[in-house]
Each structure stands twice: as structure tokens, then as C-alpha cells.
mmCIF file of C-alpha atoms in Angstrom:
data_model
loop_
_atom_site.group_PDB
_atom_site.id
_atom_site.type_symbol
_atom_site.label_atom_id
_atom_site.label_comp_id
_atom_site.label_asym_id
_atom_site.label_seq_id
_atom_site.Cartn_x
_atom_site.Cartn_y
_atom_site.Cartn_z
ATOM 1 C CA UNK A 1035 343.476 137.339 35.520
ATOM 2 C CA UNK A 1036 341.478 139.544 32.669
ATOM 3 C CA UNK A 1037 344.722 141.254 31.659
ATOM 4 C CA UNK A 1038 346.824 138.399 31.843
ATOM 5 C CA UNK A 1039 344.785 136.012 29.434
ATOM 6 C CA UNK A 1040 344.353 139.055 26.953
ATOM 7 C CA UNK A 1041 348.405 139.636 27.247
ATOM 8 C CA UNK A 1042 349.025 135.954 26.976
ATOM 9 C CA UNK A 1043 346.415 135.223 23.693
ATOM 10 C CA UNK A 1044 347.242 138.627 22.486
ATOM 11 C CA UNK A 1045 343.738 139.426 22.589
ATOM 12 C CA UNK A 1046 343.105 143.197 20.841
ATOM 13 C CA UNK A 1047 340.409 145.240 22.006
ATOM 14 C CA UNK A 1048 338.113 144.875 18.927
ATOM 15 C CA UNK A 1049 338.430 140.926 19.597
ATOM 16 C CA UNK A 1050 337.447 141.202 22.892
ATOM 17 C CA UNK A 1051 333.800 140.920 22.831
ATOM 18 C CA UNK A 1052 334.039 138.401 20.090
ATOM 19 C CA UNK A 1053 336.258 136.388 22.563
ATOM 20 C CA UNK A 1054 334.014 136.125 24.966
ATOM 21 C CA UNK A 1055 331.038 135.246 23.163
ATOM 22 C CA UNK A 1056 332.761 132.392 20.978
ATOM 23 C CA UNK A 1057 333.676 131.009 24.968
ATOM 24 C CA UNK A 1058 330.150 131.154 25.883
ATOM 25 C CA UNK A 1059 329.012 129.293 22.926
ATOM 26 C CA UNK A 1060 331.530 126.366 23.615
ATOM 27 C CA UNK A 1061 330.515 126.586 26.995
ATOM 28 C CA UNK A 1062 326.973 125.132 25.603
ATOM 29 C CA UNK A 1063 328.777 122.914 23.420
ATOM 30 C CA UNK A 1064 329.812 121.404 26.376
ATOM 31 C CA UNK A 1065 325.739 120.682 27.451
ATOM 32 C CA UNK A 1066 325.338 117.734 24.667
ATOM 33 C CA UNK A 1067 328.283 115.887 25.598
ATOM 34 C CA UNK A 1068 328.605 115.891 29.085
ATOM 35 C CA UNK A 1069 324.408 115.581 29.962
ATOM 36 C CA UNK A 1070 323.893 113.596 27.038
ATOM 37 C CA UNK A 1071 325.972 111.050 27.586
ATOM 38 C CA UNK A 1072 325.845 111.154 31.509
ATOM 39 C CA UNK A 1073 322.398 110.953 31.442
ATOM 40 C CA UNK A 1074 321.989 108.092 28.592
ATOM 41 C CA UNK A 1075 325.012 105.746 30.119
ATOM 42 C CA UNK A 1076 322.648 105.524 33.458
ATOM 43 C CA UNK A 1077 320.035 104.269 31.316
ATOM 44 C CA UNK A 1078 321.124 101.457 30.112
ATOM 45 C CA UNK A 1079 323.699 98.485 30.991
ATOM 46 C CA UNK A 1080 327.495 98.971 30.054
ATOM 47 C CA UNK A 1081 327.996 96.096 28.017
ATOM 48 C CA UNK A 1082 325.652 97.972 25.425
ATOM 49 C CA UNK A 1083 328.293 100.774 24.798
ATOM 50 C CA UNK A 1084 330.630 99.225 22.663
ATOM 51 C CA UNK A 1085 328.221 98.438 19.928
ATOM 52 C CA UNK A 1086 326.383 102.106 20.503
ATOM 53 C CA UNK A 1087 329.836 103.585 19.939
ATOM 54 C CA UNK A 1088 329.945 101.828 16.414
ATOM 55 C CA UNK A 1089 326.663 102.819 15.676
ATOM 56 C CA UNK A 1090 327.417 106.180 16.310
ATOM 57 C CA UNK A 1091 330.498 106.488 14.694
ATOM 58 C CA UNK A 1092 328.416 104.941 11.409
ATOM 59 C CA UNK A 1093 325.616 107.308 11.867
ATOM 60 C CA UNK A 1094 328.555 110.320 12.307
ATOM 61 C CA UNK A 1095 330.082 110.025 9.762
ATOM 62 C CA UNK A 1096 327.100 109.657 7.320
ATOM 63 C CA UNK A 1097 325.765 113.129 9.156
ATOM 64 C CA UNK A 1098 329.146 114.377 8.380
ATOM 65 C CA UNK A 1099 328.947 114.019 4.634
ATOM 66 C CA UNK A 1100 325.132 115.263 4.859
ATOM 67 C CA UNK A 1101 326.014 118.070 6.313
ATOM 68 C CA UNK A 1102 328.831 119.083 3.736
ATOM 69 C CA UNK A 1103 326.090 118.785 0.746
ATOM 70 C CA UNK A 1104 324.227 121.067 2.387
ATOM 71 C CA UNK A 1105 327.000 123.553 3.451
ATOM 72 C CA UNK A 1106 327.224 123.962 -0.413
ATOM 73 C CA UNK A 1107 323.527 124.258 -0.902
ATOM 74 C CA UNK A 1108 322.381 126.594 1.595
ATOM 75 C CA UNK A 1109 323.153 129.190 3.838
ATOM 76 C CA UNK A 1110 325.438 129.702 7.119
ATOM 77 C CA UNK A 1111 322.644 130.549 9.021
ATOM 78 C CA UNK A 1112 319.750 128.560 7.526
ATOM 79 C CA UNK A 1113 321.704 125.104 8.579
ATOM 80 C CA UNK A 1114 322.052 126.855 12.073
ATOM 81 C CA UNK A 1115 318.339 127.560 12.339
ATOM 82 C CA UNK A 1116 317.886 123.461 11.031
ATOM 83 C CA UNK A 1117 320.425 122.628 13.555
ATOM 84 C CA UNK A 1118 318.379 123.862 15.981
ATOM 85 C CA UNK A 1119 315.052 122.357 15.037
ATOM 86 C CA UNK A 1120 316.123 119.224 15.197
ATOM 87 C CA UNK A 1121 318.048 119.297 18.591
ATOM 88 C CA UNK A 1122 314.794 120.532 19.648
ATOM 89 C CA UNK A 1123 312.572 118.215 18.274
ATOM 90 C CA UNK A 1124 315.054 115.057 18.678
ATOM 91 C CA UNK A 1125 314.977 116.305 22.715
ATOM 92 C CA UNK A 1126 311.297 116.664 22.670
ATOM 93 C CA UNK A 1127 310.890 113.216 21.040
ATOM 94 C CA UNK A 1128 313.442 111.931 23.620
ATOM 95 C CA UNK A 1129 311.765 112.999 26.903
ATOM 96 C CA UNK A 1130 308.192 111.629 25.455
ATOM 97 C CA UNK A 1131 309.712 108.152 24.991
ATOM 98 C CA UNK A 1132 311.487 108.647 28.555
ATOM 99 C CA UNK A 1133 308.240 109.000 29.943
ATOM 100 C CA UNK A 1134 306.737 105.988 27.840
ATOM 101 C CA UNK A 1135 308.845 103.580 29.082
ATOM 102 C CA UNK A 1136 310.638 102.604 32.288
ATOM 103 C CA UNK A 1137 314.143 102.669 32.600
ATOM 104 C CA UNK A 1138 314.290 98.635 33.324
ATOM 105 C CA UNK A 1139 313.011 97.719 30.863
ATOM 106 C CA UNK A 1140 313.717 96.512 27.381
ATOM 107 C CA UNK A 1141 312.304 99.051 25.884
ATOM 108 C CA UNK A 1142 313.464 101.606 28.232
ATOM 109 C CA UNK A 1143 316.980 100.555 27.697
ATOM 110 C CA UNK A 1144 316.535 100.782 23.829
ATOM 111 C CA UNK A 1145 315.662 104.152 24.262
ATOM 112 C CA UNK A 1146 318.755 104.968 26.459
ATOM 113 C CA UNK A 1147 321.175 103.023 23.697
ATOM 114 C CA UNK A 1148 319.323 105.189 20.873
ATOM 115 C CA UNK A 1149 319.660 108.701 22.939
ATOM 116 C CA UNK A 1150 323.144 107.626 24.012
ATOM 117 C CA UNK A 1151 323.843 107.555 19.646
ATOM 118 C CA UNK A 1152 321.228 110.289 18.858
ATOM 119 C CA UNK A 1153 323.591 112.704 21.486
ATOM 120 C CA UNK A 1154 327.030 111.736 19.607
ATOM 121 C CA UNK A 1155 324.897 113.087 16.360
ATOM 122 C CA UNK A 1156 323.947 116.069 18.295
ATOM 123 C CA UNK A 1157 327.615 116.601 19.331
ATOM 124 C CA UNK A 1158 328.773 116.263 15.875
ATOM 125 C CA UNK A 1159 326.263 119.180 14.501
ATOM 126 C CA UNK A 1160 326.820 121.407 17.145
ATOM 127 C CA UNK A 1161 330.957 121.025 16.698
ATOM 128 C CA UNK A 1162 330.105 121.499 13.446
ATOM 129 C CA UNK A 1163 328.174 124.669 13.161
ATOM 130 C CA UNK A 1164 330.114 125.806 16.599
ATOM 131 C CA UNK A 1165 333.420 125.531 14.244
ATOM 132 C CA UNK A 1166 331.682 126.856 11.215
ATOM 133 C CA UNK A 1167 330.478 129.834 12.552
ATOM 134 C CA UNK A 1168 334.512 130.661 14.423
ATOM 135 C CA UNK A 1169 335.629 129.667 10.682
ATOM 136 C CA UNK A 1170 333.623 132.533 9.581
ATOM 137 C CA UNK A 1171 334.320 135.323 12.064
ATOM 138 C CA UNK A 1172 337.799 134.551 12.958
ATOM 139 C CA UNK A 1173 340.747 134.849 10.248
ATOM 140 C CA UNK A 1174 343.670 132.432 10.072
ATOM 141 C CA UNK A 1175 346.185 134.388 12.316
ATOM 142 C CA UNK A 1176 343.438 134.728 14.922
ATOM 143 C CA UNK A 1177 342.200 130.952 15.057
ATOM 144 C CA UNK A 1178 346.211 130.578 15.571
ATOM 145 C CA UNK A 1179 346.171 132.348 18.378
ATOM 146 C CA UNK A 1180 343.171 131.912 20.175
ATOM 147 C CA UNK A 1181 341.609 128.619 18.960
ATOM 148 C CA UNK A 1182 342.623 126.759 22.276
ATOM 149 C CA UNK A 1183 341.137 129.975 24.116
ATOM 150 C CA UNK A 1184 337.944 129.948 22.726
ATOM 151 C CA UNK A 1185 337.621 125.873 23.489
ATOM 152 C CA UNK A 1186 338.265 126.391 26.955
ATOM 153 C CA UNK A 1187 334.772 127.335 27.248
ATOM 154 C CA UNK A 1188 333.732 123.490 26.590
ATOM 155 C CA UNK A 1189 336.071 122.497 29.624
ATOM 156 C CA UNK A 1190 334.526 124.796 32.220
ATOM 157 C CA UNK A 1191 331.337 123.087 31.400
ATOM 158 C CA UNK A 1192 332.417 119.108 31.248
ATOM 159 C CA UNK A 1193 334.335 119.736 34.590
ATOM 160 C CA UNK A 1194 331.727 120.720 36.821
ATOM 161 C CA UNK A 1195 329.021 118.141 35.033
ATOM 162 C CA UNK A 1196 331.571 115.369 35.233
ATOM 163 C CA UNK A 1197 332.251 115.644 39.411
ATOM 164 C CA UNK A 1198 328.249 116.036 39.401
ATOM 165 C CA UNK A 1199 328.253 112.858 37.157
ATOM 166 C CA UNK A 1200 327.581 110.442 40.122
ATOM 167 C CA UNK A 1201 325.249 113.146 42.144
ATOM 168 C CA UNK A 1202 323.053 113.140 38.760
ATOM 169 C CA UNK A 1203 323.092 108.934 38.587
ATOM 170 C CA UNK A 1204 322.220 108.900 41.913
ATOM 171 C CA UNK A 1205 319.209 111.193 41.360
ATOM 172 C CA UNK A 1206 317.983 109.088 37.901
#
């Protein structure tokens, strides 16, 4: 099966390891949109999502422009290393109000609508840097050819998370 996705993506040996890594790190982009959202929509009452969609689409696209200033002002890998600090500390913040408040409550479901928006933000700088970074080691006749390749990695995770979807509710 090896052979026949390098024959079909035209994959050259010196790409190969490249390949594979770019697939593993979509793979993980997969992690904030599946669990995020899986496990915020369990925390809180449907009728909330409409108006946390807006929200986040606000919130997004201010992000969005924030993060192009500072694309200009500092380096590739200095925005990956903030990326990372504040997924961390967003997810550490997260789980200490998760154990503040129950999940039937008010508050509790607060919480869920704000970590249901704060994981569309996460999703939104991890595309972002996860693009950024293929942008930079990838030229414009390889993205061609393998950019649906190397987003396949996303899909292997969001399948497997989504049939656990109700196994995880039930859990929560």
C-alpha cells in the first residue's frame, strides 16, 4: 500500500521522511477539533451552540489578524514555541475550572460554552502554524501534489474519535 501511495503522490525518496512527518503532525491537528469539541458539546445544552459558533467565528477572525502582525514581527519558530504556551496554559486553566465547577450547573455550563470557543481558537492556531510550517518546507509543485496527502493525517484521527464520540459522552 507503501508503494502504491508513493507511485500515486509521486512521492521521491528525499520527500519521504518529510511525508510522513507532516502526516503525523496533522494527525495531532486532528486532537483539538475532534476532543475539543466532543468533549465541550457534552458540557453544555445544544441550544447554546449557535451563539458559541458566532462568538467564535468573532474571536477567529480577530486571532487571525493577530497572528499575521506577528508573522511579520517575529520568527517561524518563536510563534510556534507561543503557540504552544498558550495551548498549554489555556488547557491547564481549562481542567482547573472543570474541576471548580459541576457540569450542571450555570457556571459549569459557562465554562463548557467558553472551552467549546477557546478550542475553535486553538484549532485556528494550530491550522495556522500546521500550514505555516508545510508553507515553509514544501515548494509550490510539491504542496500540488501532496497537499491532500499530508491532510489525510487529520482524517485518521477525527474518524476513530468521532465513532468513540458517544462512548466518550457516555463516560463524561
Amino acid at each position: 500500500m507503501l508503494k502504491r501511495l508513493t507511485s500515486y503522490f509521486d512521492i521521491q525518496p528525499s520527500e519521504s521522511t518529510l511525508v510522513l512527518l507532516l502526516i503525523v503532525h496533522s494527525f495531532f491537528v486532528g486532537m483539538p477539533r475532534n476532543l475539543g469539541n466532543t468533549v465541550a458539546t457534552t458540557l453544555f445544552d445544544a441550544s447554546f451552540l449557535p451563539q458559541a459558533l458566532v462568538i467564535s467565528a468573532v474571536v477567529n477572525a480577530l486571532i487571525a489578524v493577530a497572528l499575521n502582525v506577528l508573522q511579520k514581527r517575529f520568527s517561524f519558530l518563536r510563534l510556534g514555541y507561543l503557540n504552544l504556551v498558550i495551548q498549554f496554559v489555556s488547557l491547564l486553566t481549562f481542567y482547573g475550572l472543570f474541576s471548580l465547577y459541576d457540569e450542571n450547573s450555570a457556571e459549569g455550563t459557562l465554562v463548557g460554552v467558553i472551552f467549546f470557543v477557546w478550542m475553535q481558537v486553538i484549532m485556528v492556531l494550530t491550522y495556522k502554524e500546521y500550514w505555516d510550517l508545510a508553507a515553509r518546507v514544501l515548494d509550490i509543485q510539491q504542496s500540488k501534489r501532496l497537499f491532500s496527502l499530508i491532510g489525510a493525517g487529520e482524517f485518521l484521527f477525527i474518524v476513530p474519535v468521532g465513532l468513540l464520540g458517544s462512548y466518550i459522552t457516555w463516560i463524561g
